[in-house]
């Protein structure tokens, strides 16, 4: 914000008359107290990409959009945390339990959870996303109907749980039993789909910082999910965003919750290992 | 409804022009370095219409990725691909036709979509619906639109 004049000056220096490429240098502090890591050294597995620094999508947005995430009273996503809290305490299903029946207060039980998902589940012998774990809890422990994978209820619950890891570094495991899923996700990341033949990497690895029409391309980090988007005025889940992106390559999309998107989520999350958990974040 | 009518009209037009000497996407001959020597339609390109195709989001949408000073009346030029000012100096008509039709024959790693290609895609979709599409897909631009864009690019000379 203070940097606005500086940014304008830099834009002139870089290329007169063109939009400024690249992320800005602002600092994200939430509520004047929680300083977030929004730029940091790329994890070791990204060495082959040539990217040395990973950057939160927050840096690619306008000062006005950035400001919305700096105060919980301004963050439109926080309303959904409150609704998520109501869901947390609501008794549902044949076991007549709520989330709170087993997990008490999310402030105590859910700290650090968001940061490590998707995660290998030993019992199920599969990598599970947070959404899948929430639904496994609902079905197996509560005897309740699962939430729709990208539904508002799911987004609310993810927002509530993500908030308990705010400021903690994303730290998903990519080795051991998770490795084959991670490899599958990586392959998908570089696959050029659809009639436009575009991969995730085309935009988010090779062109972040550049403008595509009126959009400022980011690294496509998912540390801020669920994301309140000004564009559709609601909380958005990771898989809904993936689906939108693949659709925009004029491809047949994968389904939210599909093995492909679970793998992709693990891989993309791992590219953000070290960035702070921001959910619910605000983007355009 | 209006879209349906437009689609029907487009289909009719395609059918009519296909009856002429139009080269189908799968039949285009690319040279060793990706150039296409022969006109796709045999009809001279219309540079003015080419400019319109390049600016229009639902058509070429070229300015999404390229800056073109001559098209500055349309907002938000992207910065993904090279600036196209002077393209007519740097490339021949055949080279431009090849690049617009399928740039990957000229630049194998190019991010640029192929505007005149209808098969050989991974998970081809039905437009922007997210649903499966069946190959051969209609190419992103018609043969004549390709010729029109090439004609416009040939007018882009700096000297």
Tab-separated table of C-alpha atoms in Angstrom:
chain	number	residue	atom	x	y	z
A	1	UNK	CA	0.000	0.000	0.000
A	2	UNK	CA	2.735	2.412	0.941
A	3	UNK	CA	4.491	0.756	-1.932
A	4	UNK	CA	2.002	2.012	-4.453
A	5	UNK	CA	4.115	4.963	-5.526
A	6	UNK	CA	7.167	2.752	-5.588
A	7	UNK	CA	5.349	0.162	-7.664
A	8	UNK	CA	4.264	2.804	-10.134
A	9	UNK	CA	7.839	4.025	-10.378
A	10	UNK	CA	9.071	0.486	-10.913
A	11	UNK	CA	6.492	-0.032	-13.634
A	12	UNK	CA	7.858	2.988	-15.448
A	13	UNK	CA	11.387	1.704	-15.106
A	14	UNK	CA	10.594	-1.808	-16.252
A	15	UNK	CA	8.558	-1.020	-19.324
A	16	UNK	CA	6.873	2.295	-19.994
A	17	UNK	CA	3.188	1.944	-20.610
A	18	UNK	CA	2.984	-1.758	-19.750
A	19	UNK	CA	1.437	-3.356	-16.708
A	20	UNK	CA	3.941	-4.267	-14.033
A	21	UNK	CA	4.909	-7.910	-14.183
A	22	UNK	CA	5.691	-9.898	-11.094
A	23	UNK	CA	4.461	-10.090	-7.527
A	24	UNK	CA	4.622	-7.083	-5.217
A	25	UNK	CA	6.677	-6.676	-2.048
A	26	UNK	CA	3.919	-5.986	0.483
A	27	UNK	CA	3.813	-7.792	3.820
A	28	UNK	CA	0.776	-9.718	4.998
A	29	UNK	CA	-0.001	-9.223	8.668
A	30	UNK	CA	-3.472	-10.265	9.772
A	31	UNK	CA	-5.286	-8.264	12.458
A	32	UNK	CA	-2.072	-6.359	13.066
A	33	UNK	CA	-0.561	-9.363	14.854
A	34	UNK	CA	-0.164	-12.533	12.784
A	35	UNK	CA	2.692	-12.153	10.340
A	36	UNK	CA	2.344	-14.566	7.444
A	37	UNK	CA	5.043	-16.201	5.367
A	38	UNK	CA	3.958	-15.302	1.846
A	39	UNK	CA	7.328	-15.709	0.138
A	40	UNK	CA	9.928	-18.282	1.009
A	41	UNK	CA	12.523	-20.620	-0.395
A	42	UNK	CA	11.072	-23.247	-2.696
A	43	UNK	CA	11.015	-26.810	-1.345
A	44	UNK	CA	13.850	-29.073	-2.494
A	45	UNK	CA	11.670	-31.086	-4.881
A	46	UNK	CA	11.130	-27.949	-6.987
A	47	UNK	CA	14.778	-27.560	-7.857
A	48	UNK	CA	14.221	-28.941	-11.363
A	49	UNK	CA	11.562	-26.291	-12.032
A	50	UNK	CA	14.042	-23.447	-11.771
A	51	UNK	CA	11.744	-21.699	-9.296
A	52	UNK	CA	13.762	-20.689	-6.257
A	53	UNK	CA	11.084	-18.747	-4.411
A	54	UNK	CA	7.487	-19.720	-3.772
A	55	UNK	CA	4.980	-16.906	-3.536
A	56	UNK	CA	1.455	-16.735	-2.166
A	57	UNK	CA	-1.249	-15.639	-4.602
A	58	UNK	CA	-1.844	-12.728	-2.229
A	59	UNK	CA	1.131	-10.910	-3.786
A	60	UNK	CA	-0.427	-10.973	-7.234
A	61	UNK	CA	-3.600	-9.160	-6.229
A	62	UNK	CA	-4.380	-5.453	-6.030
A	63	UNK	CA	-3.811	-3.467	-2.841
A	64	UNK	CA	-7.574	-3.242	-2.377
A	65	UNK	CA	-8.019	-7.025	-2.555
A	66	UNK	CA	-4.970	-7.596	-0.358
A	67	UNK	CA	-6.377	-5.315	2.332
A	68	UNK	CA	-9.488	-7.464	2.673
A	69	UNK	CA	-7.367	-10.300	4.029
A	70	UNK	CA	-5.500	-8.160	6.541
A	71	UNK	CA	-8.372	-7.761	8.990
A	72	UNK	CA	-10.899	-10.410	9.942
A	73	UNK	CA	-13.648	-7.792	10.073
A	74	UNK	CA	-12.993	-7.034	6.400
A	75	UNK	CA	-12.459	-10.630	5.263
A	76	UNK	CA	-15.755	-11.808	3.719
A	77	UNK	CA	-14.613	-15.409	4.204
A	78	UNK	CA	-14.797	-15.147	7.982
A	79	UNK	CA	-18.610	-15.225	7.953
A	80	UNK	CA	-18.340	-18.779	6.695
A	81	UNK	CA	-16.040	-19.716	9.546
A	82	UNK	CA	-18.883	-18.728	11.884
A	83	UNK	CA	-21.324	-20.867	9.925
A	84	UNK	CA	-18.771	-23.683	9.983
A	85	UNK	CA	-18.686	-23.380	13.771
A	86	UNK	CA	-22.458	-23.829	13.896
A	87	UNK	CA	-22.096	-26.941	11.747
A	88	UNK	CA	-19.320	-28.159	14.076
A	89	UNK	CA	-21.706	-28.089	17.013
A	90	UNK	CA	-24.747	-29.523	15.219
A	91	UNK	CA	-25.691	-33.076	16.128
A	92	UNK	CA	-26.405	-35.105	12.995
A	93	UNK	CA	-26.698	-38.720	11.881
A	94	UNK	CA	-27.582	-42.063	13.419
A	95	UNK	CA	-24.849	-41.861	16.082
A	96	UNK	CA	-26.338	-38.597	17.332
A	97	UNK	CA	-23.004	-36.881	17.419
A	98	UNK	CA	-21.570	-33.569	16.315
A	99	UNK	CA	-17.959	-32.847	15.417
A	100	UNK	CA	-17.645	-31.358	18.898
A	101	UNK	CA	-18.724	-34.635	20.515
A	102	UNK	CA	-15.334	-36.152	19.688
A	103	UNK	CA	-13.128	-33.198	18.799
A	104	UNK	CA	-14.248	-30.651	21.434
A	105	UNK	CA	-13.186	-27.135	20.464
A	106	UNK	CA	-11.562	-26.781	17.031
A	107	UNK	CA	-9.108	-24.280	18.546
A	108	UNK	CA	-7.665	-27.180	20.525
A	109	UNK	CA	-8.138	-30.227	18.345
A	110	UNK	CA	-7.616	-28.881	14.835
A	111	UNK	CA	-4.409	-26.899	15.227
A	112	UNK	CA	-1.991	-27.859	12.468
A	113	UNK	CA	-4.406	-30.197	10.690
A	114	UNK	CA	-4.895	-28.123	7.521
A	115	UNK	CA	-1.137	-27.729	7.114
A	116	UNK	CA	-0.477	-31.446	6.571
A	117	UNK	CA	-3.385	-32.356	4.248
A	118	UNK	CA	-3.642	-34.147	1.826
A	119	UNK	CA	-2.187	-36.900	3.984
A	120	UNK	CA	-1.698	-40.665	3.890
A	121	UNK	CA	-4.371	-42.477	5.893
A	122	UNK	CA	-2.901	-45.660	7.315
A	123	UNK	CA	-6.197	-47.415	7.929
A	124	UNK	CA	-7.727	-46.637	4.548
A	125	UNK	CA	-4.371	-47.054	2.807
A	126	UNK	CA	-4.904	-43.992	0.654
A	127	UNK	CA	-4.002	-40.351	0.463
A	128	UNK	CA	-6.916	-38.345	1.746
A	129	UNK	CA	-7.781	-34.704	1.330
A	130	UNK	CA	-9.203	-32.739	4.232
A	131	UNK	CA	-12.596	-32.853	2.511
A	132	UNK	CA	-12.441	-36.645	2.266
A	133	UNK	CA	-11.475	-36.900	5.926
A	134	UNK	CA	-14.377	-34.663	6.920
A	135	UNK	CA	-16.765	-36.858	4.968
A	136	UNK	CA	-15.220	-40.070	6.317
A	137	UNK	CA	-15.904	-38.712	9.803
A	138	UNK	CA	-19.461	-37.828	8.909
A	139	UNK	CA	-20.232	-41.220	7.409
A	140	UNK	CA	-18.260	-43.562	9.662
A	141	UNK	CA	-18.394	-41.791	13.021
A	142	UNK	CA	-21.608	-39.781	12.867
A	143	UNK	CA	-23.692	-41.951	10.547
A	144	UNK	CA	-24.514	-38.760	8.661
A	145	UNK	CA	-24.767	-37.946	4.981
A	146	UNK	CA	-21.493	-36.761	3.430
A	147	UNK	CA	-21.263	-33.139	2.354
A	148	UNK	CA	-21.108	-32.461	-1.369
A	149	UNK	CA	-17.409	-32.387	-2.208
A	150	UNK	CA	-17.367	-28.752	-3.256
A	151	UNK	CA	-20.526	-27.681	-1.405
A	152	UNK	CA	-20.903	-24.577	0.707
A	153	UNK	CA	-21.116	-26.732	3.836
A	154	UNK	CA	-17.812	-28.383	2.972
A	155	UNK	CA	-16.181	-25.031	2.262
A	156	UNK	CA	-17.436	-23.671	5.605
A	157	UNK	CA	-16.009	-26.633	7.500
A	158	UNK	CA	-12.693	-26.371	5.647
A	159	UNK	CA	-12.547	-22.661	6.475
A	160	UNK	CA	-13.133	-23.351	10.167
A	161	UNK	CA	-10.433	-26.033	10.227
A	162	UNK	CA	-7.963	-24.041	8.105
A	163	UNK	CA	-8.227	-21.065	10.422
A	164	UNK	CA	-6.820	-23.194	13.262
A	165	UNK	CA	-3.567	-23.496	11.266
A	166	UNK	CA	-3.361	-19.864	10.246
A	167	UNK	CA	0.260	-18.800	9.944
A	168	UNK	CA	1.631	-22.329	10.250
A	169	UNK	CA	3.742	-23.528	7.315
A	170	UNK	CA	2.187	-25.891	4.791
A	171	UNK	CA	3.986	-29.201	5.329
A	172	UNK	CA	2.539	-32.065	3.310
A	173	UNK	CA	4.505	-35.303	3.113
A	174	UNK	CA	5.423	-36.438	-0.383
A	175	UNK	CA	7.551	-39.481	0.392
A	176	UNK	CA	6.803	-42.902	1.823
A	177	UNK	CA	3.341	-44.217	1.017
A	178	UNK	CA	2.247	-40.844	-0.417
A	179	UNK	CA	4.933	-40.821	-3.069
A	180	UNK	CA	3.099	-42.621	-5.871
A	181	UNK	CA	0.087	-40.312	-5.468
A	182	UNK	CA	2.426	-37.331	-5.496
A	183	UNK	CA	4.074	-38.592	-8.705
A	184	UNK	CA	0.647	-39.005	-10.340
A	185	UNK	CA	-0.246	-35.454	-9.356
A	186	UNK	CA	2.997	-34.165	-10.765
A	187	UNK	CA	2.340	-35.854	-14.084
A	188	UNK	CA	-1.076	-34.247	-14.238
A	189	UNK	CA	0.440	-30.842	-13.460
A	190	UNK	CA	2.526	-31.035	-16.624
A	191	UNK	CA	-0.113	-32.614	-18.882
A	192	UNK	CA	-1.410	-30.278	-21.578
A	193	UNK	CA	-5.145	-30.900	-21.670
A	194	UNK	CA	-8.009	-29.886	-23.899
A	195	UNK	CA	-8.274	-28.158	-27.229
A	196	UNK	CA	-6.135	-25.301	-25.906
A	197	UNK	CA	-3.438	-27.808	-24.877
A	198	UNK	CA	-2.575	-26.053	-21.641
A	199	UNK	CA	-1.026	-27.544	-18.515
A	200	UNK	CA	-0.969	-26.067	-15.017
A	201	UNK	CA	2.735	-25.387	-15.621
A	202	UNK	CA	2.151	-23.316	-18.766
A	203	UNK	CA	0.513	-20.563	-16.744
A	204	UNK	CA	1.618	-21.087	-13.149
A	205	UNK	CA	5.225	-22.222	-13.565
A	206	UNK	CA	6.334	-20.561	-16.804
A	207	UNK	CA	4.249	-17.392	-16.761
A	208	UNK	CA	3.464	-16.355	-13.195
A	209	UNK	CA	3.738	-12.605	-12.870
A	210	UNK	CA	2.576	-12.066	-16.442
A	211	UNK	CA	-0.806	-10.756	-17.497
A	212	UNK	CA	-3.143	-12.993	-19.468
A	213	UNK	CA	-5.728	-10.526	-20.687
A	214	UNK	CA	-6.760	-8.725	-17.465
A	215	UNK	CA	-5.618	-11.527	-15.136
A	216	UNK	CA	-2.342	-11.416	-13.262
A	217	UNK	CA	-1.062	-15.004	-13.266
A	218	UNK	CA	0.103	-16.336	-9.909
A	219	UNK	CA	2.023	-19.480	-9.021
A	220	UNK	CA	-1.307	-21.212	-8.458
A	221	UNK	CA	-0.536	-21.876	-4.801
A	222	UNK	CA	-3.343	-23.402	-2.732
A	223	UNK	CA	-2.203	-22.393	0.765
A	224	UNK	CA	-5.049	-19.879	0.866
A	225	UNK	CA	-7.913	-22.325	0.309
A	226	UNK	CA	-10.763	-22.210	0.850
A	227	UNK	CA	-10.665	-18.880	-0.958
A	228	UNK	CA	-13.268	-16.142	-0.896
A	229	UNK	CA	-13.333	-14.912	-4.484
A	230	UNK	CA	-14.716	-11.479	-5.246
A	231	UNK	CA	-15.571	-12.835	-8.686
A	232	UNK	CA	-18.283	-15.193	-7.437
A	233	UNK	CA	-18.742	-13.801	-3.916
A	234	UNK	CA	-18.408	-17.119	-2.134
A	235	UNK	CA	-15.915	-19.501	-0.597
A	236	UNK	CA	-14.255	-21.720	-3.201
A	237	UNK	CA	-12.762	-25.148	-2.658
A	238	UNK	CA	-9.553	-26.410	-4.238
A	239	UNK	CA	-11.199	-29.002	-6.455
A	240	UNK	CA	-13.821	-26.567	-7.719
A	241	UNK	CA	-10.957	-24.281	-8.739
A	242	UNK	CA	-9.064	-27.135	-10.401
A	243	UNK	CA	-12.203	-28.036	-12.307
A	244	UNK	CA	-12.638	-24.461	-13.500
A	245	UNK	CA	-9.041	-24.309	-14.658
A	246	UNK	CA	-9.177	-27.597	-16.595
A	247	UNK	CA	-12.527	-26.595	-18.101
A	248	UNK	CA	-10.916	-23.400	-19.342
A	249	UNK	CA	-8.441	-25.446	-21.393
A	250	UNK	CA	-11.502	-26.690	-23.326
A	251	UNK	CA	-11.006	-30.132	-21.826
A	252	UNK	CA	-13.197	-32.781	-20.283
A	253	UNK	CA	-12.613	-32.029	-16.608
A	254	UNK	CA	-11.927	-34.481	-13.809
A	255	UNK	CA	-14.482	-34.713	-11.030
A	256	UNK	CA	-14.014	-33.086	-7.635
A	257	UNK	CA	-12.870	-35.796	-5.228
A	258	UNK	CA	-11.562	-37.985	-8.080
A	259	UNK	CA	-8.233	-39.805	-7.653
A	260	UNK	CA	-6.762	-37.446	-10.265
A	261	UNK	CA	-7.689	-34.285	-8.379
A	262	UNK	CA	-6.655	-35.783	-5.020
A	263	UNK	CA	-3.231	-36.492	-6.515
A	264	UNK	CA	-3.061	-33.051	-8.098
A	265	UNK	CA	-3.988	-31.439	-4.793
A	266	UNK	CA	-1.165	-33.249	-3.017
A	267	UNK	CA	1.323	-32.204	-5.668
A	268	UNK	CA	0.206	-28.562	-5.816
A	269	UNK	CA	0.078	-28.356	-2.005
A	270	UNK	CA	3.653	-29.645	-1.894
A	271	UNK	CA	4.780	-26.792	-4.130
A	272	UNK	CA	3.616	-24.526	-1.304
A	273	UNK	CA	5.458	-26.329	1.499
A	274	UNK	CA	6.772	-23.497	3.657
A	275	UNK	CA	4.109	-20.884	2.906
A	276	UNK	CA	1.692	-19.998	5.694
A	277	UNK	CA	-1.759	-21.506	5.750
A	278	UNK	CA	-3.995	-18.545	4.837
A	279	UNK	CA	-7.472	-20.031	4.510
A	280	UNK	CA	-9.908	-18.444	4.286
A	281	UNK	CA	-8.009	-16.057	2.040
A	282	UNK	CA	-9.374	-13.389	-0.303
A	283	UNK	CA	-8.646	-13.218	-4.022
A	284	UNK	CA	-10.355	-11.753	-7.072
B	1	UNK	CA	-31.942	-18.934	-29.310
B	2	UNK	CA	-29.841	-16.247	-30.853
B	3	UNK	CA	-26.796	-18.447	-30.257
B	4	UNK	CA	-28.555	-21.362	-31.918
B	5	UNK	CA	-29.342	-19.274	-34.967
B	6	UNK	CA	-25.802	-18.029	-35.154
B	7	UNK	CA	-24.521	-21.600	-34.856
B	8	UNK	CA	-26.809	-22.791	-37.641
B	9	UNK	CA	-25.668	-19.924	-39.823
B	10	UNK	CA	-22.046	-20.775	-39.051
B	11	UNK	CA	-22.647	-24.410	-39.914
B	12	UNK	CA	-24.201	-23.430	-43.222
B	13	UNK	CA	-21.327	-21.082	-43.992
B	14	UNK	CA	-18.797	-23.765	-43.156
B	15	UNK	CA	-20.607	-26.207	-45.406
B	16	UNK	CA	-20.621	-23.717	-48.252
B	17	UNK	CA	-16.970	-22.790	-47.939
B	18	UNK	CA	-15.979	-26.418	-47.416
B	19	UNK	CA	-17.426	-27.059	-50.840
B	20	UNK	CA	-14.779	-24.728	-52.256
B	21	UNK	CA	-11.065	-25.481	-52.076
B	22	UNK	CA	-10.842	-25.444	-48.307
B	23	UNK	CA	-8.124	-27.514	-46.662
B	24	UNK	CA	-9.431	-29.452	-43.658
B	25	UNK	CA	-7.413	-29.193	-40.403
B	26	UNK	CA	-6.131	-32.757	-40.657
B	27	UNK	CA	-5.016	-32.203	-44.268
B	28	UNK	CA	-2.844	-29.122	-43.763
B	29	UNK	CA	0.724	-29.631	-45.001
B	30	UNK	CA	3.341	-28.105	-42.734
B	31	UNK	CA	6.893	-27.586	-43.983
B	32	UNK	CA	9.962	-28.790	-42.135
B	33	UNK	CA	9.996	-25.633	-40.006
B	34	UNK	CA	6.233	-25.370	-39.608
B	35	UNK	CA	5.307	-23.064	-42.485
B	36	UNK	CA	2.144	-23.594	-44.552
B	37	UNK	CA	2.735	-22.460	-48.123
B	38	UNK	CA	-0.757	-22.845	-49.555
B	39	UNK	CA	-3.758	-20.724	-48.624
B	40	UNK	CA	-6.276	-22.724	-46.587
B	41	UNK	CA	-9.152	-21.361	-48.654
B	42	UNK	CA	-7.846	-19.940	-51.929
B	43	UNK	CA	-9.617	-16.722	-50.979
B	44	UNK	CA	-7.499	-13.708	-50.102
B	45	UNK	CA	-7.520	-12.818	-46.420
B	46	UNK	CA	-9.366	-9.750	-45.145
B	47	UNK	CA	-7.022	-7.885	-42.787
B	48	UNK	CA	-9.814	-5.834	-41.256
B	49	UNK	CA	-11.767	-8.929	-40.317
B	50	UNK	CA	-8.520	-10.479	-39.088
B	51	UNK	CA	-8.110	-7.588	-36.650
B	52	UNK	CA	-11.632	-8.195	-35.378
B	53	UNK	CA	-10.946	-11.930	-34.926
B	54	UNK	CA	-7.789	-11.144	-32.957
B	55	UNK	CA	-9.561	-8.754	-30.586
B	56	UNK	CA	-12.703	-10.780	-29.984
B	57	UNK	CA	-12.691	-12.989	-26.909
B	58	UNK	CA	-14.948	-15.637	-28.432
B	59	UNK	CA	-12.834	-15.840	-31.597
B	60	UNK	CA	-9.046	-15.600	-31.777
B	61	UNK	CA	-8.648	-13.692	-28.518
B	62	UNK	CA	-5.016	-13.202	-29.581
B	63	UNK	CA	-4.556	-10.060	-27.484
B	64	UNK	CA	-5.102	-12.147	-24.356
B	65	UNK	CA	-1.470	-13.147	-24.702
B	66	UNK	CA	0.048	-10.736	-27.267
B	67	UNK	CA	0.422	-6.975	-27.365
B	68	UNK	CA	-0.462	-5.389	-30.676
B	69	UNK	CA	-0.233	-1.602	-30.909
B	70	UNK	CA	-2.539	-1.475	-33.941
B	71	UNK	CA	-5.285	-3.107	-31.843
B	72	UNK	CA	-4.915	-0.777	-28.864
B	73	UNK	CA	-8.574	0.235	-29.113
B	74	UNK	CA	-9.334	-3.096	-27.395
B	75	UNK	CA	-8.292	-3.213	-23.705
B	76	UNK	CA	-6.111	-5.627	-21.717
B	77	UNK	CA	-3.380	-6.942	-23.956
B	78	UNK	CA	-1.504	-9.814	-22.313
B	79	UNK	CA	2.204	-10.426	-21.999
B	80	UNK	CA	2.503	-14.195	-22.451
B	81	UNK	CA	3.612	-14.322	-26.076
B	82	UNK	CA	5.821	-11.940	-28.060
B	83	UNK	CA	4.570	-8.507	-29.145
B	84	UNK	CA	3.210	-8.704	-32.685
B	85	UNK	CA	4.202	-5.242	-33.914
B	86	UNK	CA	6.390	-5.826	-36.937
B	87	UNK	CA	5.351	-9.485	-37.296
B	88	UNK	CA	4.986	-8.897	-41.036
B	89	UNK	CA	8.664	-7.921	-41.198
B	90	UNK	CA	9.901	-10.884	-39.232
B	91	UNK	CA	7.844	-13.640	-40.841
B	92	UNK	CA	6.664	-14.582	-44.287
B	93	UNK	CA	3.004	-15.185	-45.034
B	94	UNK	CA	3.592	-18.964	-45.119
B	95	UNK	CA	5.373	-18.888	-41.769
B	96	UNK	CA	2.589	-16.835	-40.180
B	97	UNK	CA	-0.044	-19.196	-41.592
B	98	UNK	CA	1.842	-22.099	-40.041
B	99	UNK	CA	2.230	-20.386	-36.665
B	100	UNK	CA	-1.425	-19.372	-36.436
B	101	UNK	CA	-2.617	-22.811	-37.591
B	102	UNK	CA	-0.399	-24.798	-35.205
B	103	UNK	CA	2.535	-22.966	-33.663
B	104	UNK	CA	3.990	-26.155	-32.209
B	105	UNK	CA	5.273	-27.129	-35.648
B	106	UNK	CA	7.426	-23.993	-35.580
B	107	UNK	CA	8.142	-23.755	-31.842
B	108	UNK	CA	7.773	-27.228	-30.311
B	109	UNK	CA	7.468	-25.946	-26.723
B	110	UNK	CA	5.073	-23.112	-27.520
B	111	UNK	CA	2.200	-22.498	-25.123
B	112	UNK	CA	0.131	-21.112	-27.998
B	113	UNK	CA	-3.018	-23.096	-28.799
B	114	UNK	CA	-3.347	-24.501	-32.312
B	115	UNK	CA	-6.079	-22.517	-34.048
B	116	UNK	CA	-6.532	-24.922	-36.931
B	117	UNK	CA	-6.376	-28.376	-35.422
B	118	UNK	CA	-9.226	-30.757	-34.737
B	119	UNK	CA	-7.792	-33.995	-33.376
B	120	UNK	CA	-5.030	-35.465	-31.262
B	121	UNK	CA	-5.929	-33.732	-27.998
B	122	UNK	CA	-5.678	-35.040	-24.434
B	123	UNK	CA	-9.161	-35.112	-22.857
B	124	UNK	CA	-10.773	-33.035	-25.603
B	125	UNK	CA	-13.734	-31.082	-24.299
B	126	UNK	CA	-16.964	-29.765	-25.738
B	127	UNK	CA	-16.013	-26.083	-25.820
B	128	UNK	CA	-15.911	-24.595	-22.338
B	129	UNK	CA	-18.569	-26.895	-20.863
B	130	UNK	CA	-16.109	-29.177	-19.078
B	131	UNK	CA	-17.862	-32.133	-20.709
B	132	UNK	CA	-16.229	-34.549	-23.120
B	133	UNK	CA	-16.029	-33.552	-26.758
B	134	UNK	CA	-15.732	-35.874	-29.688
B	135	UNK	CA	-12.929	-35.533	-32.194
B	136	UNK	CA	-12.706	-34.165	-34.759
B	137	UNK	CA	-13.509	-30.964	-32.863
B	138	UNK	CA	-14.383	-27.848	-34.828
B	139	UNK	CA	-11.088	-25.908	-35.053
B	140	UNK	CA	-10.815	-22.774	-32.890
B	141	UNK	CA	-10.928	-20.608	-36.033
B	142	UNK	CA	-12.293	-21.321	-39.496
B	143	UNK	CA	-9.959	-21.611	-42.469
B	144	UNK	CA	-10.993	-18.159	-43.692
B	145	UNK	CA	-10.531	-16.619	-40.248
B	146	UNK	CA	-6.984	-18.009	-40.238
B	147	UNK	CA	-6.376	-16.375	-43.640
B	148	UNK	CA	-7.848	-13.111	-42.332
B	149	UNK	CA	-5.580	-13.120	-39.268
B	150	UNK	CA	-2.554	-13.865	-41.464
B	151	UNK	CA	-3.563	-10.975	-43.744
B	152	UNK	CA	-3.736	-8.649	-40.736
B	153	UNK	CA	-0.349	-9.808	-39.422
B	154	UNK	CA	1.194	-9.189	-42.837
B	155	UNK	CA	0.144	-5.522	-42.495
B	156	UNK	CA	2.212	-5.270	-39.287
B	157	UNK	CA	5.372	-3.703	-40.650
B	158	UNK	CA	7.549	-1.295	-38.759
B	159	UNK	CA	9.554	0.045	-41.699
